Coordinates of C-alpha atoms and ligand atoms in Angstrom, one line a residue:
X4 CA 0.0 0.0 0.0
X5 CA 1.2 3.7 -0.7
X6 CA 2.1 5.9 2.3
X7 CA 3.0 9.1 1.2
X8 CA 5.1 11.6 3.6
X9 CA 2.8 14.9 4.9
X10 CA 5.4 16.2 6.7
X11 CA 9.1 15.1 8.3
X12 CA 10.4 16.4 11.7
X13 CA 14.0 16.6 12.4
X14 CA 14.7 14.5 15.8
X15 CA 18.4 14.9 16.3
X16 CA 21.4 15.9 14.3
X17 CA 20.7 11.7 12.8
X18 CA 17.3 10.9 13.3
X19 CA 14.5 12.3 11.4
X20 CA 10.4 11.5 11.9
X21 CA 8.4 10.8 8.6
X22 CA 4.8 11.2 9.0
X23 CA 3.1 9.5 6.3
X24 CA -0.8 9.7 5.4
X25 CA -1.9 6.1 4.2
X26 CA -4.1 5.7 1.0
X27 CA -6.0 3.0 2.6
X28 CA -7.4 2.6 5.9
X29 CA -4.1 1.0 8.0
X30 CA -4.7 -0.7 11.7
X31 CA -1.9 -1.7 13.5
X32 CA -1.3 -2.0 17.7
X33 CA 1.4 -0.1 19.3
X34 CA 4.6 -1.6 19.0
X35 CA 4.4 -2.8 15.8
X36 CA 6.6 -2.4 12.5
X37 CA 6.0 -2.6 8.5
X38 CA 8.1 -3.7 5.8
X39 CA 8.7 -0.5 3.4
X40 CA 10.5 -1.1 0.1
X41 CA 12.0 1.3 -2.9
X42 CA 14.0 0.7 -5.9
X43 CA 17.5 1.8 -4.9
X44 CA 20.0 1.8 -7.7
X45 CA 17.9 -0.8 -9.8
X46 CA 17.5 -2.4 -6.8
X47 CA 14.7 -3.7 -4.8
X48 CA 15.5 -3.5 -1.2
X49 CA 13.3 -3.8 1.8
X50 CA 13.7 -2.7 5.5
X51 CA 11.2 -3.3 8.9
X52 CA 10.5 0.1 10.5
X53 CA 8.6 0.8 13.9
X54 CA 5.6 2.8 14.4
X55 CA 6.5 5.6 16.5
X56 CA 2.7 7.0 16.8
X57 CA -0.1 5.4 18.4
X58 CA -2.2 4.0 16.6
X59 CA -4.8 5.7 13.8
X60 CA -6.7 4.8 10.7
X61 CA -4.6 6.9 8.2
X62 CA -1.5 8.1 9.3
X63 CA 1.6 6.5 11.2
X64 CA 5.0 8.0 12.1
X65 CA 7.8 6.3 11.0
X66 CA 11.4 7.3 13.0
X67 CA 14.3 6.5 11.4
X68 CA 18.4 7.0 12.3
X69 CA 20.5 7.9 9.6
X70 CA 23.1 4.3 9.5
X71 CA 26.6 5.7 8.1
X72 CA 26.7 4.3 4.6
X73 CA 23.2 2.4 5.0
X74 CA 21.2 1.9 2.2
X75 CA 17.5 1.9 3.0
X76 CA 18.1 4.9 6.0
X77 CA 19.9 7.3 3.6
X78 CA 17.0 6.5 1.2
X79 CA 14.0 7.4 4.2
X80 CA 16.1 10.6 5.0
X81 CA 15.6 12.1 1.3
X82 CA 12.7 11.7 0.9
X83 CA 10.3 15.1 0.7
X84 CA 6.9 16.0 1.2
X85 CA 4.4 14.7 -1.1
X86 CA 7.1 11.3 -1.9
X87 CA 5.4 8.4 -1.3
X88 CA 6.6 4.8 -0.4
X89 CA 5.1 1.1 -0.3
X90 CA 4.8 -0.2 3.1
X91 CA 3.6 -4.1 3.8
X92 CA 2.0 -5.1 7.1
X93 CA 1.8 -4.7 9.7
X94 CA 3.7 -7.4 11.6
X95 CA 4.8 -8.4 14.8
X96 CA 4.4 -9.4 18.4
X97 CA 6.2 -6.7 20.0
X98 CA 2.6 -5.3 21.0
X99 CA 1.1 -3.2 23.9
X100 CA -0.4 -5.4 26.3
X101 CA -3.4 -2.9 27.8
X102 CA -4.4 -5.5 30.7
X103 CA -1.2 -5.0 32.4
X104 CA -0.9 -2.9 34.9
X105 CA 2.9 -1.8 35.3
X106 CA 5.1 -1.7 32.4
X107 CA 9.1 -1.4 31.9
X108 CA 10.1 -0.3 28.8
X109 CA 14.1 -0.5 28.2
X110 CA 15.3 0.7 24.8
X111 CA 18.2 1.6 22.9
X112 CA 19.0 4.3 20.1
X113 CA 16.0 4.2 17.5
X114 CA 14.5 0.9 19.3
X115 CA 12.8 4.1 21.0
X116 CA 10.5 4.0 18.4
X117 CA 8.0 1.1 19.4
X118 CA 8.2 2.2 23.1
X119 CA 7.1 5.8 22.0
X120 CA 4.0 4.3 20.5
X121 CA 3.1 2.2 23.4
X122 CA 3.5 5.1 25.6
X123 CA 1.5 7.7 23.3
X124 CA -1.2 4.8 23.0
X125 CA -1.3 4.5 27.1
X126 CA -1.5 8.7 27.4
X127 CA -4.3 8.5 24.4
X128 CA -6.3 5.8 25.9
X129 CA -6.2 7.2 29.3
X130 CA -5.0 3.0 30.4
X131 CA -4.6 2.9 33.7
X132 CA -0.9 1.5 33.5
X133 CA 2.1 2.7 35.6
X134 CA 5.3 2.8 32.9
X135 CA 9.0 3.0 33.5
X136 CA 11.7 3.6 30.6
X137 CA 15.4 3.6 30.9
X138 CA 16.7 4.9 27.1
X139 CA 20.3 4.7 26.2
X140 CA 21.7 7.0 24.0
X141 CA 24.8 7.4 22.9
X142 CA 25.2 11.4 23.8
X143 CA 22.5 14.1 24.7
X144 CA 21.8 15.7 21.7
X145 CA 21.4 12.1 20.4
X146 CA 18.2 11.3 22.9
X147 CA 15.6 10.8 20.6
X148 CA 11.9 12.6 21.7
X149 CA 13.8 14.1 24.7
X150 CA 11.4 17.2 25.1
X151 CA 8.1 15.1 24.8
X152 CA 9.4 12.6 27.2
X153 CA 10.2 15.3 30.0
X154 CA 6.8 16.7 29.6
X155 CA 5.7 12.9 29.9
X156 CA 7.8 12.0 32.8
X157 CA 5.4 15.1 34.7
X158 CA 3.1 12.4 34.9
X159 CA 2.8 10.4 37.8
X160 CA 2.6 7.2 36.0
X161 CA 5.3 8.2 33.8
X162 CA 9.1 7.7 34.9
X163 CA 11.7 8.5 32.5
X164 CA 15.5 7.2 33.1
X165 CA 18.1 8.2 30.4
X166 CA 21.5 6.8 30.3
X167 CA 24.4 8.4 28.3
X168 CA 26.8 5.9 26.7
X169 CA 29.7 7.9 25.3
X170 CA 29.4 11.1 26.7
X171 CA 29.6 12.6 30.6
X172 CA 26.3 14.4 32.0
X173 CA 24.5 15.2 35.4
X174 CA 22.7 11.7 34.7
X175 CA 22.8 8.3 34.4
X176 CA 26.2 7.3 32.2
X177 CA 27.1 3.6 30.6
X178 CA 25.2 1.1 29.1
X179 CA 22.2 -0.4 30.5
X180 CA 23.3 -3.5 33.0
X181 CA 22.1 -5.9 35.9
X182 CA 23.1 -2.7 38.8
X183 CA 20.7 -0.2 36.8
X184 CA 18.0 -2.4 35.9
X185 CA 18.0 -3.3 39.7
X186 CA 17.9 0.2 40.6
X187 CA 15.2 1.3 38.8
X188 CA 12.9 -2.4 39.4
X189 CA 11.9 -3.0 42.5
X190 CA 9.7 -5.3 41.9
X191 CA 9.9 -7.7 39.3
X192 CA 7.0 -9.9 39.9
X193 CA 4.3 -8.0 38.4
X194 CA 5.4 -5.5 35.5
X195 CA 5.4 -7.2 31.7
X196 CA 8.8 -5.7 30.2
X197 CA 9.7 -4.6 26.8
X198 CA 13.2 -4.2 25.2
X199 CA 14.2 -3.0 21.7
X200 CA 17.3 -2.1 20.0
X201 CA 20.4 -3.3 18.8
X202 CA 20.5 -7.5 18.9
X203 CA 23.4 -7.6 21.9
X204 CA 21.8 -5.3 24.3
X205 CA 18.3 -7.0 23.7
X206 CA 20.0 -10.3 24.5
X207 CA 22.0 -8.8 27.7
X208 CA 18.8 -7.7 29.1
X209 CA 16.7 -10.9 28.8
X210 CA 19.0 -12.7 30.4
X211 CA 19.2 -10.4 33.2
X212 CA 15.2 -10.8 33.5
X213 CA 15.3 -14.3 33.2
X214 CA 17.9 -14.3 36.0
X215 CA 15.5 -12.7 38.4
X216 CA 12.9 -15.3 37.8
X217 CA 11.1 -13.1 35.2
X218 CA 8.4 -15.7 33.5
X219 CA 9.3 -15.5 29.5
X220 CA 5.6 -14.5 28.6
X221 CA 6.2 -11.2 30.7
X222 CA 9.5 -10.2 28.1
X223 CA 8.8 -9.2 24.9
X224 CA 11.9 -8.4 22.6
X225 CA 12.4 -6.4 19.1
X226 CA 15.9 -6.9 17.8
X227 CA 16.9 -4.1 15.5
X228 CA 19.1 -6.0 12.8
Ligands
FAD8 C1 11.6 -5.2 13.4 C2 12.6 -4.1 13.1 C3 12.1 -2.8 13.3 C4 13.0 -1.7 13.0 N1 12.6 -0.4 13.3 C5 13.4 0.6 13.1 C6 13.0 2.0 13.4 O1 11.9 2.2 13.8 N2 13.9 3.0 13.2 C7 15.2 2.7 12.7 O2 15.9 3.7 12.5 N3 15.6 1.5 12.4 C8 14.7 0.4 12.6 N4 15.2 -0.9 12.2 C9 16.5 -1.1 11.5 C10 16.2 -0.9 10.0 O3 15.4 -2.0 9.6 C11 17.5 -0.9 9.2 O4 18.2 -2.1 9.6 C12 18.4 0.3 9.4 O5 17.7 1.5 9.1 C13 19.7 0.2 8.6 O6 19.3 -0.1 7.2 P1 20.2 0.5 6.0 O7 19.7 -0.1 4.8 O8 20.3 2.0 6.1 O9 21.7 0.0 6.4 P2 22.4 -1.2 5.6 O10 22.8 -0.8 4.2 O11 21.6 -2.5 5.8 O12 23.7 -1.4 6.5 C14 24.8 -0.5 6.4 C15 25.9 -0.8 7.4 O13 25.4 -0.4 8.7 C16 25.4 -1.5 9.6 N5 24.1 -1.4 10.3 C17 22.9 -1.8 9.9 N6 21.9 -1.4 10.8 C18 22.6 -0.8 11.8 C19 22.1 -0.2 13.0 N7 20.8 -0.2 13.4 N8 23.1 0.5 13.8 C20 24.4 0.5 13.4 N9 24.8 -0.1 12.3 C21 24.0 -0.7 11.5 C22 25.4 -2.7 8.8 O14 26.0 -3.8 9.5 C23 26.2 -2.3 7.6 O15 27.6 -2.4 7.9 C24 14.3 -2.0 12.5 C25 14.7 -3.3 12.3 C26 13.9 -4.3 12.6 C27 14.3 -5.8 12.4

């Protein structure tokens, strides 16, 4: 199905949003991604992106990191207003589950994406579910939606942890690991937890829940390959 770009918002100095308006009615759940495709140098290639929105009949925000030398990214970021692009889905199991009642949402880069639409969906619902994200990013002026998730974190559902991996702030600094998960969980009985980004720190991270008796149903992954 055609999307076609409305509008594109610059993120950071490497991420740019595309919001596309569909030309059929789309449905999708938070969390999920499509499988976009363009002819790039005579050549069909196809990528998975997230939804960054929440969920809506006709329009869905795709955000997407510039990769250095990376086909299908370079491609998304020149593309203008009125350009449209064939998107397949949507697909996968990464998915807001609205029965829970707490959720931990640890992310990575542009795995932010999915989390960001399960959070808007929770804020635009009005679900009565208690969230907690701890976001790496590689320096501050990386931090994807940084502005929208300090208003957020007013909340009092809302708690918003950012780590910095390459570069020294007042916060949180180094990758995400056992100590910081521990700090920021204290119970890990209860809330169903969601990780996404790149393949080693999704992997890092399950294990860690698994080692404090986290049931598998209760961790749902998105590895960013
Ligand atoms: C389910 C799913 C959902 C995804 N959702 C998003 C999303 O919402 N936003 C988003 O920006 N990306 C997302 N991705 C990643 C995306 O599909 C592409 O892999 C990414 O944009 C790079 O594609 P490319 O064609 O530009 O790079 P390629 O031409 O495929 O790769 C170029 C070089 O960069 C390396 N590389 C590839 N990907 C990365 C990376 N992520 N970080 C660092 N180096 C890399 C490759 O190993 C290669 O050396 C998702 C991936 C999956 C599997």
């Amino acid at each position: 199905m055609n999307w076609t770009v409305e509008y594109i918002k610059k993120e950071t100095p490497t991420t740019i949003t595309l919001h596309f308006t569909t030309e059929k009615e789309i449905s999708f759940q938070a969390g999920q991604w499509y499988l976009f495709d363009a002819i790039i140098d005579e050549k069909k290639i196809k990528r998975a992106y997230s939804i960054s929105s929440a969920p809506s009949k006709n329009e869905a925000d795709v955000t997407v990191t510039l990769v250095e030398n990376g086909i299908f990214s370079t491609y998304l970021h020149s593309l203008q207003p009125g350009d449209t692009i064939n998107a397949e889905g949507p697909y996968g199991r990464f998915i807001i589950d609205e029965d829970a009642t707490e959720l931990v949402l640890i992310g990575a880069g542009s795995g932010i994406a999915p989390l960001m639409s399960i959070i808007r969906t929770i804020i635009k619902k009005n679900l009565d579910i208690k969230v907690t994200l701890l976001y790496s990013s590689k320096t501050q002026e990386n931090i994807i939606f940084y502005n929208e998730l300090t208003q957020l974190s007013k909340r009092e559902t809302i708690h918003v942890h950012h780590t910095l991996t390459v570069e020294q702030w007042n916060g949180m600094t180094g990758r995400i690991n056992k100590d910081k998960i521990e700090h920021l969980v204290t119970d890990f009985s209860t809330p169903t937890f969601y990780i996404c980004g790149p393949p080693l720190m999704v992997n890092a991270v399950q294990h860690i829940l698994l080692e404090k008796n986290v049931e598998a149903q209760r961790i749902k992954t998105e590895r960013y390959h």
